[in-house]
Coordinates of C-alpha atoms in Angstrom, one line a residue:
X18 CA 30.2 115.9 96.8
X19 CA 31.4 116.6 92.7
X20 CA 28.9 117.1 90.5
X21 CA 30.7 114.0 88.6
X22 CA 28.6 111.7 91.6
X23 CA 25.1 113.2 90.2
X24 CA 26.4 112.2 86.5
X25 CA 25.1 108.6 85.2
X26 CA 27.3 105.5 85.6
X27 CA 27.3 105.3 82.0
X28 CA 28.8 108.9 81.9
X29 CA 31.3 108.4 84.7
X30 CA 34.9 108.1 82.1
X31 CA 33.0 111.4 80.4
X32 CA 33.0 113.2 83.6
X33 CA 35.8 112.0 85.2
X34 CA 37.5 114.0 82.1
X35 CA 35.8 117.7 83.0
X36 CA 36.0 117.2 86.7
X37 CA 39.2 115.4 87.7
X38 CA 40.0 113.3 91.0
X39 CA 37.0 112.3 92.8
X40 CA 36.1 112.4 96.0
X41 CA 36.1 108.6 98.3
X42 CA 33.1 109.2 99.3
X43 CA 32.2 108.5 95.4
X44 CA 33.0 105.0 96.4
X45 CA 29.8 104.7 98.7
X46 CA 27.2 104.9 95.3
X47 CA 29.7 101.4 94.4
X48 CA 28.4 99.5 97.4
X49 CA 31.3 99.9 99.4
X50 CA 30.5 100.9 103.5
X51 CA 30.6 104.3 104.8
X52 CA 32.6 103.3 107.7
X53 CA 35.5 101.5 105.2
X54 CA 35.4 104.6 103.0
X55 CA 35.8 106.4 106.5
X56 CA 39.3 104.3 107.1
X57 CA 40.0 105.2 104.0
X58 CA 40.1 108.9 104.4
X59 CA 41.6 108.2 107.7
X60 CA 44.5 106.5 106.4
X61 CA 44.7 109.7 103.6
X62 CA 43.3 107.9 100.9
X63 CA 41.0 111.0 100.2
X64 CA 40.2 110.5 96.2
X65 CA 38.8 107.6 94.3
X66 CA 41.8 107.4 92.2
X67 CA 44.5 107.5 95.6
X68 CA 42.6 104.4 96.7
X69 CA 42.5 102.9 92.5
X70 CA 46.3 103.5 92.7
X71 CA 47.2 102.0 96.1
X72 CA 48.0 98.1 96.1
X73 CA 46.7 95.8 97.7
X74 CA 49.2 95.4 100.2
X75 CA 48.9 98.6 101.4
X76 CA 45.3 98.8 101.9
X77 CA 45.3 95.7 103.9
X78 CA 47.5 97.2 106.3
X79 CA 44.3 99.9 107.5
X80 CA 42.6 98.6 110.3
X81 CA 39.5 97.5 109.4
X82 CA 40.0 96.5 105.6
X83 CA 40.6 92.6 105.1
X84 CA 41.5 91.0 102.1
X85 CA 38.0 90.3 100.5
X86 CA 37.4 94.1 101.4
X87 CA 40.5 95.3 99.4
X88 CA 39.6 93.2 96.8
X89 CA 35.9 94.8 96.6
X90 CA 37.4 98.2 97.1
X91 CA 39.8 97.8 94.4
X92 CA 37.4 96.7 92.1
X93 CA 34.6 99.4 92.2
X94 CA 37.7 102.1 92.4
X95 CA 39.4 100.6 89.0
X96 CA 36.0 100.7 87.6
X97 CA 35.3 104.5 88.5
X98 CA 39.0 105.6 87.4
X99 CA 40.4 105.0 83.4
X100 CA 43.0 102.5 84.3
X101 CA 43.3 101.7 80.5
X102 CA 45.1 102.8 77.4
X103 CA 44.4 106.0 76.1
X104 CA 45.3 107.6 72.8
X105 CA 48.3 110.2 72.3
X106 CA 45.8 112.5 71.1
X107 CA 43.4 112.3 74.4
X108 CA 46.9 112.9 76.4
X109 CA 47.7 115.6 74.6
X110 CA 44.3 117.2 75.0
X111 CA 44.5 117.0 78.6
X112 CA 48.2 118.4 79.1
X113 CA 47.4 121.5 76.9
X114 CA 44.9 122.4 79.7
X115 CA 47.4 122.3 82.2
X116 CA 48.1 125.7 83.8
X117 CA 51.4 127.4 84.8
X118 CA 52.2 129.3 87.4
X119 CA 54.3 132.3 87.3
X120 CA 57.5 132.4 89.5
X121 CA 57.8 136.1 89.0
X122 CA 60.3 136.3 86.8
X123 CA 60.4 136.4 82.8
X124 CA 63.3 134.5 82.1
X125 CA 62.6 131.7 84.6
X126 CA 59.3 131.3 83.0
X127 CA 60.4 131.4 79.9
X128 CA 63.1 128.6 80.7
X129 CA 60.3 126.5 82.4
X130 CA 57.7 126.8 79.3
X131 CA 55.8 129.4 81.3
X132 CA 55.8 128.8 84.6
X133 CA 56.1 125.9 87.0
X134 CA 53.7 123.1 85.7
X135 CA 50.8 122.2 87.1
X136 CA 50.3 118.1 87.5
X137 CA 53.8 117.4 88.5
X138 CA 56.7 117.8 90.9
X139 CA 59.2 120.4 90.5
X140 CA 62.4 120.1 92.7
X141 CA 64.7 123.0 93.7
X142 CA 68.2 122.0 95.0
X143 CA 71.1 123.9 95.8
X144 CA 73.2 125.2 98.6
X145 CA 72.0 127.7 101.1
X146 CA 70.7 131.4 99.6
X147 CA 70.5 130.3 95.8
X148 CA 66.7 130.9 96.1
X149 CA 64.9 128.2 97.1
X150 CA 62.6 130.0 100.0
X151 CA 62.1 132.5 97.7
X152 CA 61.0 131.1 94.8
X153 CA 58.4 129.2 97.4
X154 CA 57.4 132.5 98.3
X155 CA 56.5 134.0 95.6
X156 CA 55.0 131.4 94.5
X157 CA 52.5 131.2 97.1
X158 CA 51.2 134.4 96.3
X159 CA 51.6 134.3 92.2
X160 CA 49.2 130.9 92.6
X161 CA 46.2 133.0 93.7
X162 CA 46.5 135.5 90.6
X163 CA 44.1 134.9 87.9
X164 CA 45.0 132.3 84.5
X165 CA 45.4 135.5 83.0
X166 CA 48.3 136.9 85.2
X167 CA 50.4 133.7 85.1
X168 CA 48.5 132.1 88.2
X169 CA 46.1 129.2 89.2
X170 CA 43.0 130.6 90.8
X171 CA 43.8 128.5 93.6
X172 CA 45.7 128.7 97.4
X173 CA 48.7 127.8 98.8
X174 CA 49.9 124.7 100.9
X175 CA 53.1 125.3 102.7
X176 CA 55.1 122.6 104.6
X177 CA 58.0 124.6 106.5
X178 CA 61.0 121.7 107.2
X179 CA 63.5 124.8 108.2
X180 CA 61.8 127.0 109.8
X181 CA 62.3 130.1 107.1
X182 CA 58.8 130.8 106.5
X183 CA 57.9 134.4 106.7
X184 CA 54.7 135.9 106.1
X185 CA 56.5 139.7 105.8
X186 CA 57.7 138.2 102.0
X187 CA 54.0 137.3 101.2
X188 CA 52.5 140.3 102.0
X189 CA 55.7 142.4 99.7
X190 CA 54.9 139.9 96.9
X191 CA 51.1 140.7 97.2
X192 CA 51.2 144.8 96.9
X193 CA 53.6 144.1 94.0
X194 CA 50.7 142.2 92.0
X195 CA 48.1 144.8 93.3
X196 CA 46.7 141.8 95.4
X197 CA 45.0 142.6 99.1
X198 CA 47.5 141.1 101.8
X199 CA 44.8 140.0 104.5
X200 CA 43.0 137.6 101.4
X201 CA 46.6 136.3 100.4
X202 CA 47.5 135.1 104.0
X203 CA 44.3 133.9 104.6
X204 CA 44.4 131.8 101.1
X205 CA 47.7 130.1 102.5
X206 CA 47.5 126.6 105.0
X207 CA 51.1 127.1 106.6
X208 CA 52.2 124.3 108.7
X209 CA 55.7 123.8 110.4
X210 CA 57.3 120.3 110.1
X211 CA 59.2 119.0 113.0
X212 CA 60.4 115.4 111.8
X213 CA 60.1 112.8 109.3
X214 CA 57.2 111.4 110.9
X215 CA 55.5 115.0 111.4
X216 CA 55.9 115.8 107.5
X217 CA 54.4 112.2 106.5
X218 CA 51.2 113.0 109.1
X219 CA 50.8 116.8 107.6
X220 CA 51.1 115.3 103.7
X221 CA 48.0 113.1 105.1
X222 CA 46.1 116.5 106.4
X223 CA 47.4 118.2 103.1
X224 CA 45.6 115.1 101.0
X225 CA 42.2 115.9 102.9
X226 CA 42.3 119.7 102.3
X227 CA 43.3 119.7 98.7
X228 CA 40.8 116.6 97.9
X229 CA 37.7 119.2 99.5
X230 CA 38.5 122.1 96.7
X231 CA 36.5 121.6 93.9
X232 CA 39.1 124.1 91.9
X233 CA 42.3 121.7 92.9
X234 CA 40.5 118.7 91.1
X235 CA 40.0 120.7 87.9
X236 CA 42.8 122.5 87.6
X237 CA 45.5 120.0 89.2
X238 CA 48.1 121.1 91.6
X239 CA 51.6 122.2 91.1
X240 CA 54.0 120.9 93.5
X241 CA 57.6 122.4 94.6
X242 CA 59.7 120.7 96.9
X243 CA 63.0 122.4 98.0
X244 CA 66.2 119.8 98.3
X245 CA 69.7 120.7 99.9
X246 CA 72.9 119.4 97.7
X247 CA 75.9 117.1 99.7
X248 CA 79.8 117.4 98.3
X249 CA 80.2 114.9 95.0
X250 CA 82.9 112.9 95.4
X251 CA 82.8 111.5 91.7
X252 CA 82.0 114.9 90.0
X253 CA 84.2 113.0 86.7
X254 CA 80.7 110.5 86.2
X255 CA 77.8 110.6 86.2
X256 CA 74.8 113.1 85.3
X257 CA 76.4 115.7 87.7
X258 CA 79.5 114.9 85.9
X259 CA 81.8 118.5 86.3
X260 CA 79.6 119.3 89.5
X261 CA 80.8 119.2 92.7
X262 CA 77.7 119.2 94.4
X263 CA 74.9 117.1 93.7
X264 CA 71.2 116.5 95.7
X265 CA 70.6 114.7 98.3
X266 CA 68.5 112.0 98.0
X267 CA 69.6 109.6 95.2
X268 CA 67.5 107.5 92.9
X269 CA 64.7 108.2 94.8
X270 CA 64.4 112.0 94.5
X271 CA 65.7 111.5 90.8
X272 CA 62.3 109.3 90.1
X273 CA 60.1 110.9 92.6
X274 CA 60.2 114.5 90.6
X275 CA 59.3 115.4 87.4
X276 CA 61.4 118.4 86.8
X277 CA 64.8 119.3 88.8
X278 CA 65.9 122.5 88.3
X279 CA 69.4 123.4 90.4
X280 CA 70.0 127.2 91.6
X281 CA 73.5 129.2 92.4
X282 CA 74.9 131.8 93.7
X283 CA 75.8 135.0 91.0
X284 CA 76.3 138.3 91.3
X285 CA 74.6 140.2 94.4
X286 CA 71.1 139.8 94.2
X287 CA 71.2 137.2 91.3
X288 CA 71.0 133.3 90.9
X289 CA 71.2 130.8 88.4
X290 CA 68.7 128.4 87.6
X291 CA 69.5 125.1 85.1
X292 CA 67.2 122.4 83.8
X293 CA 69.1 119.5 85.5
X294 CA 66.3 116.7 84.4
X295 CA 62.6 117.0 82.4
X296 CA 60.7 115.2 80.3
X297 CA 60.1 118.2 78.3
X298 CA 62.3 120.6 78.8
X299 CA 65.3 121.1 76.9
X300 CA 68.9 121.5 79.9
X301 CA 69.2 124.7 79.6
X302 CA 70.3 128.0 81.8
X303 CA 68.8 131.5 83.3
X304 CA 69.3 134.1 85.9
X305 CA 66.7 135.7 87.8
X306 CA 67.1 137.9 90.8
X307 CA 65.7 138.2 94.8
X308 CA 63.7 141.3 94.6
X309 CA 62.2 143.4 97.7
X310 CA 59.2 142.0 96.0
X311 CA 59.8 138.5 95.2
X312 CA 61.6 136.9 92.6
X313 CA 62.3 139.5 89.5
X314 CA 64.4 139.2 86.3
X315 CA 68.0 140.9 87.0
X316 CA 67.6 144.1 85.2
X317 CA 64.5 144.8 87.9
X318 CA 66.9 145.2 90.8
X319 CA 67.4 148.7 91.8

């Protein structure tokens, strides 16, 4: 259990701030049952603010949990969590803590305002060898090097759709940062994803495991999803106005990430990377390359 459960309910908002999420079990010092905050878990509700954040409707579809106990759940969850208004200033505070995590390359990072973000969703779409997979390589090593290095401190979750994970690339990335190749495997949860309905039932394991690391609740996770593009028919309107490929997905992809960054094809070894959609960052454009080693600026390849 957090040390946030030990604090004082007086202290909770304080704590909430130095710890992050919490875990359900939080919920059990609130009155609510062990064997409801056991359904909760079940249904991958893992964190006292996944179950603060779930409506009502959706929690009265777990087996168990009736309308008076959603209600009670509900309550003692919104108390626990800062559901309220906040200042720009307390924001602020928070997202200069974030970390980010280097993608191997200098002039990515330096495009991305140092590295893909921590506390958000960053989605890379484009057509077949512009980099996705290896971006998602790399980065699963470059997240276990310290804050120092460009890295988190943390591990890697992987969720293979296509079937192109390769451990090989992992250990390559690892003897480039001077890392040991047995700890780097071991720090990464790999899982192959069969189906719609597989994915959706690993993102439920993958809530439990991340929700159990202590680290992942104080330093946030970064999330990377890769997308594949479809042929634009309209490439005259639109935001992908001149493109004639655009990802797939629609409004729902567009809302669901935070940044979208599309790759190309170049030159040999090198892609293109553009800031398609952020809140913060400015559409703009880089190269990087596909190294022996991982991803690399351009003038690394040999």
């Amino acid at each position: 259990m957090s040390q946030a459960s030990q604090a004082p309910e007086d202290d909770v908002g304080e704590e909430y701030a130095f710890t992050g999420p919490l875990l359900v079990n939080k919920l059990q010092e609130a009155g609510i049952h062990p064997n409801d905050i056991k359904k909760l878990a079940e249904a991958g509700l893992n964190t006292v603010e996944a179950v603060a954040f779930t409506p009502k409707k959706h929690l009265v579809t777990i087996k168990g949990i009736s309308d008076q106990k959603a209600d009670k759940i509900l309550a003692e969850a919104q108390k626990i969590v800062p559901l309220g208004f906040q200042s720009a200033t307390e924001v602020h505070a928070r997202r200069s803590e974030l970390v980010h995590i280097t993608t191997g390359s200098k002039q990515l990072d330096a495009l991305l305002g140092g590295g893909i973000e921590t506390g958000a969703i960053t989605e890379l779409f484009g057509e077949f060898r512009t980099g996705k997979s290896q971006i998602c390589h790399t980065l699963a090593v470059t997240c276990q090097l310290p804050v120092s290095m460009g890295g988190g401190e943390g591990k890697c979750l992987y969720i293979d759709t296509e079937g192109t994970f390769r451990p090989v690339r992992l250990l390559a990335v690892a003897e480039r940062y001077g890392l040991n190749g047995e700890e780097v495997l071991d720090n990464v949860a790999y899982a192959r994803a069969y189906n719609a309905d597989h994915q959706n039932a690993l993102l439920t394991s993958a809530s439990a495991l991340m929700s159990e690391s202590r680290r992942d609740r104080k330093f946030g996770i970064a999330v990377v999803v890769t997308n594949q593009v479809m042929s634009n028919p309209d490439a005259a309107a639109g935001p992908y106005a001149s493109n004639e490929k655009k990802p797939i997905g629609g409004n729902i992809m567009a809302h669901a990430s935070t940044t979208r960054l599309q790759l190309k094809k170049a030159r040999g070894n090198t892609r293109s990377c553009k800031i398609y959609d952020s809140p913060c960052l400015p559409e703009m454009e880089t190269q990087f390359a596909i190294l022996a080693s991982g991803i690399g600026d351009p003038e690394e390849e040999t």
